[in-house]
Short mmCIF file of C-alpha atoms and ligand atoms in Angstrom, two decimals:
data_model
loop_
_atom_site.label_atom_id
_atom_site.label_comp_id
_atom_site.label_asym_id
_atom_site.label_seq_id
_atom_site.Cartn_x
_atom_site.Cartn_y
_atom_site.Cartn_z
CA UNK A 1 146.99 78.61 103.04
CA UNK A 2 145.03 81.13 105.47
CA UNK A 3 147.87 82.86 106.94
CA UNK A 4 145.23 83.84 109.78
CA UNK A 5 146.20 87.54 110.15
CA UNK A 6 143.78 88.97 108.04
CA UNK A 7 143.16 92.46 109.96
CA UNK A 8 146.74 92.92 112.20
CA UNK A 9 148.43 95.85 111.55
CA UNK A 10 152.05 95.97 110.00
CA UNK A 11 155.04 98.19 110.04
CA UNK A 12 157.39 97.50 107.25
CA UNK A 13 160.72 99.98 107.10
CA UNK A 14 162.06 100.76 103.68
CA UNK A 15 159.67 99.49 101.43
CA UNK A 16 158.94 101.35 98.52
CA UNK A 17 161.25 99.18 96.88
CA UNK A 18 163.14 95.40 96.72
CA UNK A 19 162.94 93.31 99.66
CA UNK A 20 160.93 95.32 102.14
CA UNK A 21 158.64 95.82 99.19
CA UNK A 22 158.12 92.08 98.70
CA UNK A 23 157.48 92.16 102.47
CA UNK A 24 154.95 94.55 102.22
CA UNK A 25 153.18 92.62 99.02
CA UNK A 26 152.85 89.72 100.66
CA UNK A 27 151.20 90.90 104.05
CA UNK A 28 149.02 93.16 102.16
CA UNK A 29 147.71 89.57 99.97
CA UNK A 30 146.80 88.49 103.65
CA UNK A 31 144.38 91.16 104.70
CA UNK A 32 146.86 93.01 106.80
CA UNK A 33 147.13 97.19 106.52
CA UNK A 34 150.23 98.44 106.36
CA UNK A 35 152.72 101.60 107.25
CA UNK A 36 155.22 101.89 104.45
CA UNK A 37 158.43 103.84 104.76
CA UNK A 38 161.20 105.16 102.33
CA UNK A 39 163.03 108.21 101.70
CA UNK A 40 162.02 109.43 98.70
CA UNK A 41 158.29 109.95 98.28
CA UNK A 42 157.63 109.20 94.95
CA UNK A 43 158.27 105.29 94.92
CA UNK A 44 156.78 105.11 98.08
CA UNK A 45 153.39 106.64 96.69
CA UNK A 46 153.19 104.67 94.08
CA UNK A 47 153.64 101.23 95.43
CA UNK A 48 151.26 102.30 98.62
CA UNK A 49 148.43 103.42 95.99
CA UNK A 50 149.28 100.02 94.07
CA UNK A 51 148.84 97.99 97.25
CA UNK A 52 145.80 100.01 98.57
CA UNK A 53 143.90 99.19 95.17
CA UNK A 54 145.43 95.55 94.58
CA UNK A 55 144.59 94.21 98.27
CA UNK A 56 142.08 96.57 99.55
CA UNK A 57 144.41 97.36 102.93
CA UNK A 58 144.71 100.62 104.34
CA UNK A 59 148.03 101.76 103.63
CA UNK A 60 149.76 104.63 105.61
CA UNK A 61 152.87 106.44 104.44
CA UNK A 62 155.74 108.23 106.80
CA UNK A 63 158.34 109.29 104.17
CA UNK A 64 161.77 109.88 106.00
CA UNK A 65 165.46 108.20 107.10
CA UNK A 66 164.38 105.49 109.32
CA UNK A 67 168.61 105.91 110.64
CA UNK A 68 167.52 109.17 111.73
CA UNK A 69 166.62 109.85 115.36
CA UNK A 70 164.01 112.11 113.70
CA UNK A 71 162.54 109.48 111.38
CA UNK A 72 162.31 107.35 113.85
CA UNK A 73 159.91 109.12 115.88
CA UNK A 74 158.06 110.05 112.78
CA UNK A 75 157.23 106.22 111.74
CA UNK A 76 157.14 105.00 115.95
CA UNK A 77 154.60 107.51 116.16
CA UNK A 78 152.59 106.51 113.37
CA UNK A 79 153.15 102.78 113.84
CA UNK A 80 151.69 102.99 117.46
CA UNK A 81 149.67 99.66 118.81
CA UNK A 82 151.19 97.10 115.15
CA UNK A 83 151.28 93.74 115.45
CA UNK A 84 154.06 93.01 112.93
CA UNK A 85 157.07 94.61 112.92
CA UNK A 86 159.75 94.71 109.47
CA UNK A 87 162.72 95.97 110.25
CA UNK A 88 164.86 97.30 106.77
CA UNK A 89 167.05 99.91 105.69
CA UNK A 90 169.64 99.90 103.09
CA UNK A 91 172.47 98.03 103.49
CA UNK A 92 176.33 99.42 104.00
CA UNK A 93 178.75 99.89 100.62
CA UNK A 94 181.48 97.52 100.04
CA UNK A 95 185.13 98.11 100.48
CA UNK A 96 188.41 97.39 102.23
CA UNK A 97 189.14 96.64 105.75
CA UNK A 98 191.63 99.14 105.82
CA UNK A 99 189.04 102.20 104.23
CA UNK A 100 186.73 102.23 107.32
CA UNK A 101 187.06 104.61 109.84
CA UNK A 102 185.22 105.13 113.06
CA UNK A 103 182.62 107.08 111.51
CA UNK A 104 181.82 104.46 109.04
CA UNK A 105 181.03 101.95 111.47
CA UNK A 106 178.96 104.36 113.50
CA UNK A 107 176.56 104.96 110.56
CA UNK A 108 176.70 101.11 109.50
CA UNK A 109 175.70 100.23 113.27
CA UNK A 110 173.44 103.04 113.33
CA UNK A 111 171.64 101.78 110.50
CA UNK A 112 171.78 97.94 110.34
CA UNK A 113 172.06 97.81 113.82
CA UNK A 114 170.92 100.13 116.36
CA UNK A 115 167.69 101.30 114.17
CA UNK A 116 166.04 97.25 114.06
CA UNK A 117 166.66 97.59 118.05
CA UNK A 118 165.31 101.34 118.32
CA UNK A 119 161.77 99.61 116.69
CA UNK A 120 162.01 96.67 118.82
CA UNK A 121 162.28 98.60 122.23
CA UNK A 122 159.41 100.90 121.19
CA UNK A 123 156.77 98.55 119.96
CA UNK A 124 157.46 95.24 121.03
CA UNK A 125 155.53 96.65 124.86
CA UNK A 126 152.41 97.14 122.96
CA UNK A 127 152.57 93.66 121.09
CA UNK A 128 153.25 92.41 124.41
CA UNK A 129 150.41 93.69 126.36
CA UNK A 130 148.27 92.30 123.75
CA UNK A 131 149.58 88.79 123.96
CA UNK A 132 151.02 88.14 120.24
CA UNK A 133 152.93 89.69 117.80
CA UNK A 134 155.72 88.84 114.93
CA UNK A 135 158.96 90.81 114.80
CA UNK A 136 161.17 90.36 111.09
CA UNK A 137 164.60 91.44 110.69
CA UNK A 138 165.74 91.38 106.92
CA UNK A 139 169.56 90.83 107.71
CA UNK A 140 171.76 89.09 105.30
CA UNK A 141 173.65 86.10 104.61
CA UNK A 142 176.57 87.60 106.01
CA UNK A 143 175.70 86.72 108.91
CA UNK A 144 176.10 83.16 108.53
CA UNK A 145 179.21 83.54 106.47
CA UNK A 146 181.13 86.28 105.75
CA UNK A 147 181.42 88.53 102.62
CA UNK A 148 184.49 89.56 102.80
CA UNK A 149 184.01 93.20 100.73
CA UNK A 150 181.08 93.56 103.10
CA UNK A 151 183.01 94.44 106.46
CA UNK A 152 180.75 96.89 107.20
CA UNK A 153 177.53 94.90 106.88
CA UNK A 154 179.17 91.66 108.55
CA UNK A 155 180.16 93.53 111.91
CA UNK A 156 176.85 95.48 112.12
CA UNK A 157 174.16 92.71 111.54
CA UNK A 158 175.96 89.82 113.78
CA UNK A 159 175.64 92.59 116.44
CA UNK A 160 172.14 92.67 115.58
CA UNK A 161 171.78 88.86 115.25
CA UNK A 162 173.45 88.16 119.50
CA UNK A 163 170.52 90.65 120.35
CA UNK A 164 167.91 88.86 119.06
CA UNK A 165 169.04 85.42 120.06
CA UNK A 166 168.62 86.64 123.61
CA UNK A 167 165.38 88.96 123.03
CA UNK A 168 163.46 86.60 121.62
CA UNK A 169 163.78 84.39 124.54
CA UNK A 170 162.77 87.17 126.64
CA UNK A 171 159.39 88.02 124.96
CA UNK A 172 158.40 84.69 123.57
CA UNK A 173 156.33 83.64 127.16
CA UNK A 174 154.03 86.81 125.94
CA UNK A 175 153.37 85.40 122.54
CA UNK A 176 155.77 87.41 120.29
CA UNK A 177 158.18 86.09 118.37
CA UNK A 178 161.55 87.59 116.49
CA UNK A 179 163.40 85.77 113.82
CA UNK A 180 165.80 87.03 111.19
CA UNK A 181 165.73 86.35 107.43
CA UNK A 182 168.84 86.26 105.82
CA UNK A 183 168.60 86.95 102.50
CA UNK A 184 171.33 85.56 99.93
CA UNK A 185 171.23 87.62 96.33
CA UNK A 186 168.01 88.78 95.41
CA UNK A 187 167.18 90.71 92.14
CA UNK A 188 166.65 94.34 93.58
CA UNK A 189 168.43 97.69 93.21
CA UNK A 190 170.82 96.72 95.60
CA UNK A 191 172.11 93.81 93.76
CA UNK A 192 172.35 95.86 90.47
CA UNK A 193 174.74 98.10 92.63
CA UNK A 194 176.66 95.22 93.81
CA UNK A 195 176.95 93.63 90.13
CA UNK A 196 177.76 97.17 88.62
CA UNK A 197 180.42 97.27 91.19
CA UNK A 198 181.86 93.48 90.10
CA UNK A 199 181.35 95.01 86.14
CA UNK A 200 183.58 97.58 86.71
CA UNK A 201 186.16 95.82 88.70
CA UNK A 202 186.32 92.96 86.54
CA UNK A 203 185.78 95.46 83.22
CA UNK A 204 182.94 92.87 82.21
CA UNK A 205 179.68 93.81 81.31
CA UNK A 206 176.72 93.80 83.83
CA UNK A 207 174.74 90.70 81.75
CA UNK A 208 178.52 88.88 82.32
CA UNK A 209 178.89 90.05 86.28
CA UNK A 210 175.26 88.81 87.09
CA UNK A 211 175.94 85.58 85.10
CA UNK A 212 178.66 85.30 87.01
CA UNK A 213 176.95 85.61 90.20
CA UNK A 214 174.46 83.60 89.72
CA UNK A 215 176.85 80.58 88.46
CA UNK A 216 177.66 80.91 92.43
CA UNK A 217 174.13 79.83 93.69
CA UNK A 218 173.35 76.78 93.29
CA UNK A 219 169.75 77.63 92.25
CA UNK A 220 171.55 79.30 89.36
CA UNK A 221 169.54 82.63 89.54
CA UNK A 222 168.48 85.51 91.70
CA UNK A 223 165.71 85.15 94.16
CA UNK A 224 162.38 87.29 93.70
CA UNK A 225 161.06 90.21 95.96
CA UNK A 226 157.74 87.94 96.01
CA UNK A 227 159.32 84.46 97.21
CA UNK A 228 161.22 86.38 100.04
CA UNK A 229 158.18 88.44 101.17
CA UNK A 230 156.55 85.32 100.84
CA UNK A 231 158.44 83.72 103.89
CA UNK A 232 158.00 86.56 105.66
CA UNK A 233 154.11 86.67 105.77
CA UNK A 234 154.73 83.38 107.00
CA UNK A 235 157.01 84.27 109.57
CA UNK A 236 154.06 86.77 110.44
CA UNK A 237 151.59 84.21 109.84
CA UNK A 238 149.48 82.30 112.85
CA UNK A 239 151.14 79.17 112.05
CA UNK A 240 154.67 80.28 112.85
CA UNK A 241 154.50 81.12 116.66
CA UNK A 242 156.49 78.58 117.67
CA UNK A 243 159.73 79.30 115.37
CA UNK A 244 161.71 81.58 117.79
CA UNK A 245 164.92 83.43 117.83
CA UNK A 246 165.32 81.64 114.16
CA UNK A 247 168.13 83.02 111.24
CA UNK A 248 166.67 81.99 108.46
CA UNK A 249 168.59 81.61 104.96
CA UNK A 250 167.41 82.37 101.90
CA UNK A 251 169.51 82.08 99.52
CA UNK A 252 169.18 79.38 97.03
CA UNK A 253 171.72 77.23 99.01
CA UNK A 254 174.19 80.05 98.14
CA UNK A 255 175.81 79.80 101.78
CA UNK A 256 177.70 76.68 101.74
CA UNK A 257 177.01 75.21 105.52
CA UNK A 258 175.91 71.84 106.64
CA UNK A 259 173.59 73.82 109.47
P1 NAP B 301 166.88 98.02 97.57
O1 NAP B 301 166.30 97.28 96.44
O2 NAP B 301 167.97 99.00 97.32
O3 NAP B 301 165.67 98.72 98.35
C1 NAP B 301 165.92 99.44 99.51
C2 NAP B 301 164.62 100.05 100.01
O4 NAP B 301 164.87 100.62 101.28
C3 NAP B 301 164.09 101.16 99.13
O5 NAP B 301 162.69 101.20 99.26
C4 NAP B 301 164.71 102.40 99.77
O6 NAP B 301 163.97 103.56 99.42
C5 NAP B 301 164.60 102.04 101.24
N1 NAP B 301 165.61 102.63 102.12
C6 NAP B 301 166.95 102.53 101.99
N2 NAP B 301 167.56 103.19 103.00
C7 NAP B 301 166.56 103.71 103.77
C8 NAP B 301 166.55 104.51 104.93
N3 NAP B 301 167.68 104.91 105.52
N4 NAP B 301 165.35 104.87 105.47
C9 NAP B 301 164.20 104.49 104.89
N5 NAP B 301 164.15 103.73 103.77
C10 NAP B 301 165.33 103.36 103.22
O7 NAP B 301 167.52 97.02 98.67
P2 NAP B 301 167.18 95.47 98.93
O8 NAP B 301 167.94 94.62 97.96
O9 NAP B 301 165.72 95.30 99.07
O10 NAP B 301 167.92 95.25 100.32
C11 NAP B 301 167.26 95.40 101.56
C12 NAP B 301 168.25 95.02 102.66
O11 NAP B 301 168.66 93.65 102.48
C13 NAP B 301 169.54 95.86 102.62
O12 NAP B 301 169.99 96.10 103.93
C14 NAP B 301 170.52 94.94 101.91
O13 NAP B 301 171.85 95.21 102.26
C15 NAP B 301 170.07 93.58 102.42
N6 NAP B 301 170.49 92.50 101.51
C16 NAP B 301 170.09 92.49 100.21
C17 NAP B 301 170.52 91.46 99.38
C18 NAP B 301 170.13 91.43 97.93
O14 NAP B 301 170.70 90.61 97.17
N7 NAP B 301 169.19 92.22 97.47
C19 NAP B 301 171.34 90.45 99.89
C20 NAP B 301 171.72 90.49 101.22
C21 NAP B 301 171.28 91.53 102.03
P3 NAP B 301 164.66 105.04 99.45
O15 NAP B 301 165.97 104.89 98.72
O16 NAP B 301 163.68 105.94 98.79
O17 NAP B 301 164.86 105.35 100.90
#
């Protein structure tokens, strides 16, 4: 399928790796250039140089802490005038209700919060003016039901999710639309630090804690980087302008619901 967007410009935050990478893949296999972001450099080099000679996009790189105030101006500035708009950082660690203190929730809203809203107030104007644009949040399935060792995560991303159930309604009439997509486990570096954490817990291997795991979904495995970035070029794509304020699960039926 043409995903018609051959040529727009993309902004995809933390995506020298996992998820965001997919993302990234995905847009770049439908013509459109990219910004990339990550921390650390080196990942981030390599996958842009990957994706520049694999899809023949142009592929710009601001390497920095997109929960910074500072690396937020950094990628704003060089994201100026995109049509698509990733939002992505890495997500909080697990724990206890009873460990988290103020300052934990302040960086956990700072980063799975506050940051997807700092992007949205500063480039959703432009996509505006122009009269279409696609906004993706990677959230989680915690959002839809919650993961109880995840406190963190669950209190910051809900907040997220009320914001964009009434944003999206706001900027839809100018063509743009926001949806979330919620993924369930995915095989990435974050899941290996979730399963690592269930190995030692458990004092089971990490072969035994993924099995585990993924005897949970009923798919029976992990989803890929490529099938989630997959459904978020579409998301992006020219077909999808009428899906708005949307939470999407992915998940492989993971998240037992009805709706
Ligand atoms: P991942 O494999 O660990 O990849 C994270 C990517 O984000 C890396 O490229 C990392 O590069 C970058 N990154 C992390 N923090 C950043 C920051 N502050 N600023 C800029 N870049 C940053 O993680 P993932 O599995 O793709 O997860 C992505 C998001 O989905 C996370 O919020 C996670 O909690 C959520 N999620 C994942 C799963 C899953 O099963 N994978 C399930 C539910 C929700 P650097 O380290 O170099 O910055």
């Amino acid at each position: 399928m043409d995903l018609g967007i051959r040529g727009k410009r993309a902004l995809v935050c933390a995506s020298s790796k996992g998820l965001g990478l997919g993302c990234a893949e995905s847009l770049a296999a439908a013509g459109v250039d990219l910004v990339m972001n990550a921390r650390g450099s080196e990942a981030l080099e390599f996958e842009a140089a990957r994706i520049r000679s694999d899809y023949g996009v142009d592929v710009q790189t601001v390497a920095c802490d997109v929960t910074s105030l500072d690396g937020q101006e950094q990628v704003i500035n060089a994201a100026q005038g995109v049509d698509i708009l990733v939002t992505n950082a890495g997500g909080p660690p697990p724990g206890m209700w009873s460990d988290w203190e103020r300052e934990d929730f302040i960086k956990a809203l700072d980063a799975n919060m506050l940051t997807p809203i700092a992007f949205m107030k500063a480039l959703l104007p432009g996509m505006m003016d122009k009269g279409w644009g696609r906004v993706v949040n990677i959230t989680s399935q915690s959002v839809r039901a919650p993961i109880a060792v995840l406190g963190l995560s669950n209190a910051a991303r809900t907040g997220l999710t009320g914001y964009v159930a009434g944003t999206a309604r706001q900027v839809a009439p100018q063509g743009v639309t926001i949806n979330n997509l919620l993924p369930g486990i995915h095989a990435t570096d974050r899941a290996d630090a979730l399963d690592s954490g269930v190995s030692l817990q458990k004092n089971i291997s990490m072969e035994d804690a993924r099995a585990e795991r993924a005897a949970t979904i009923p798919a029976r495995r992990y989803g890929t980087r490529q099938e989630f970035g997959a459904a978020c070029a579409f998301l992006c794509s020219q077909h999808a302008g009428f899906i708005v304020g949307q939470n999407i699960l992915l998940d492989g039926g993971g998240t037992n619901l009805t709706m």
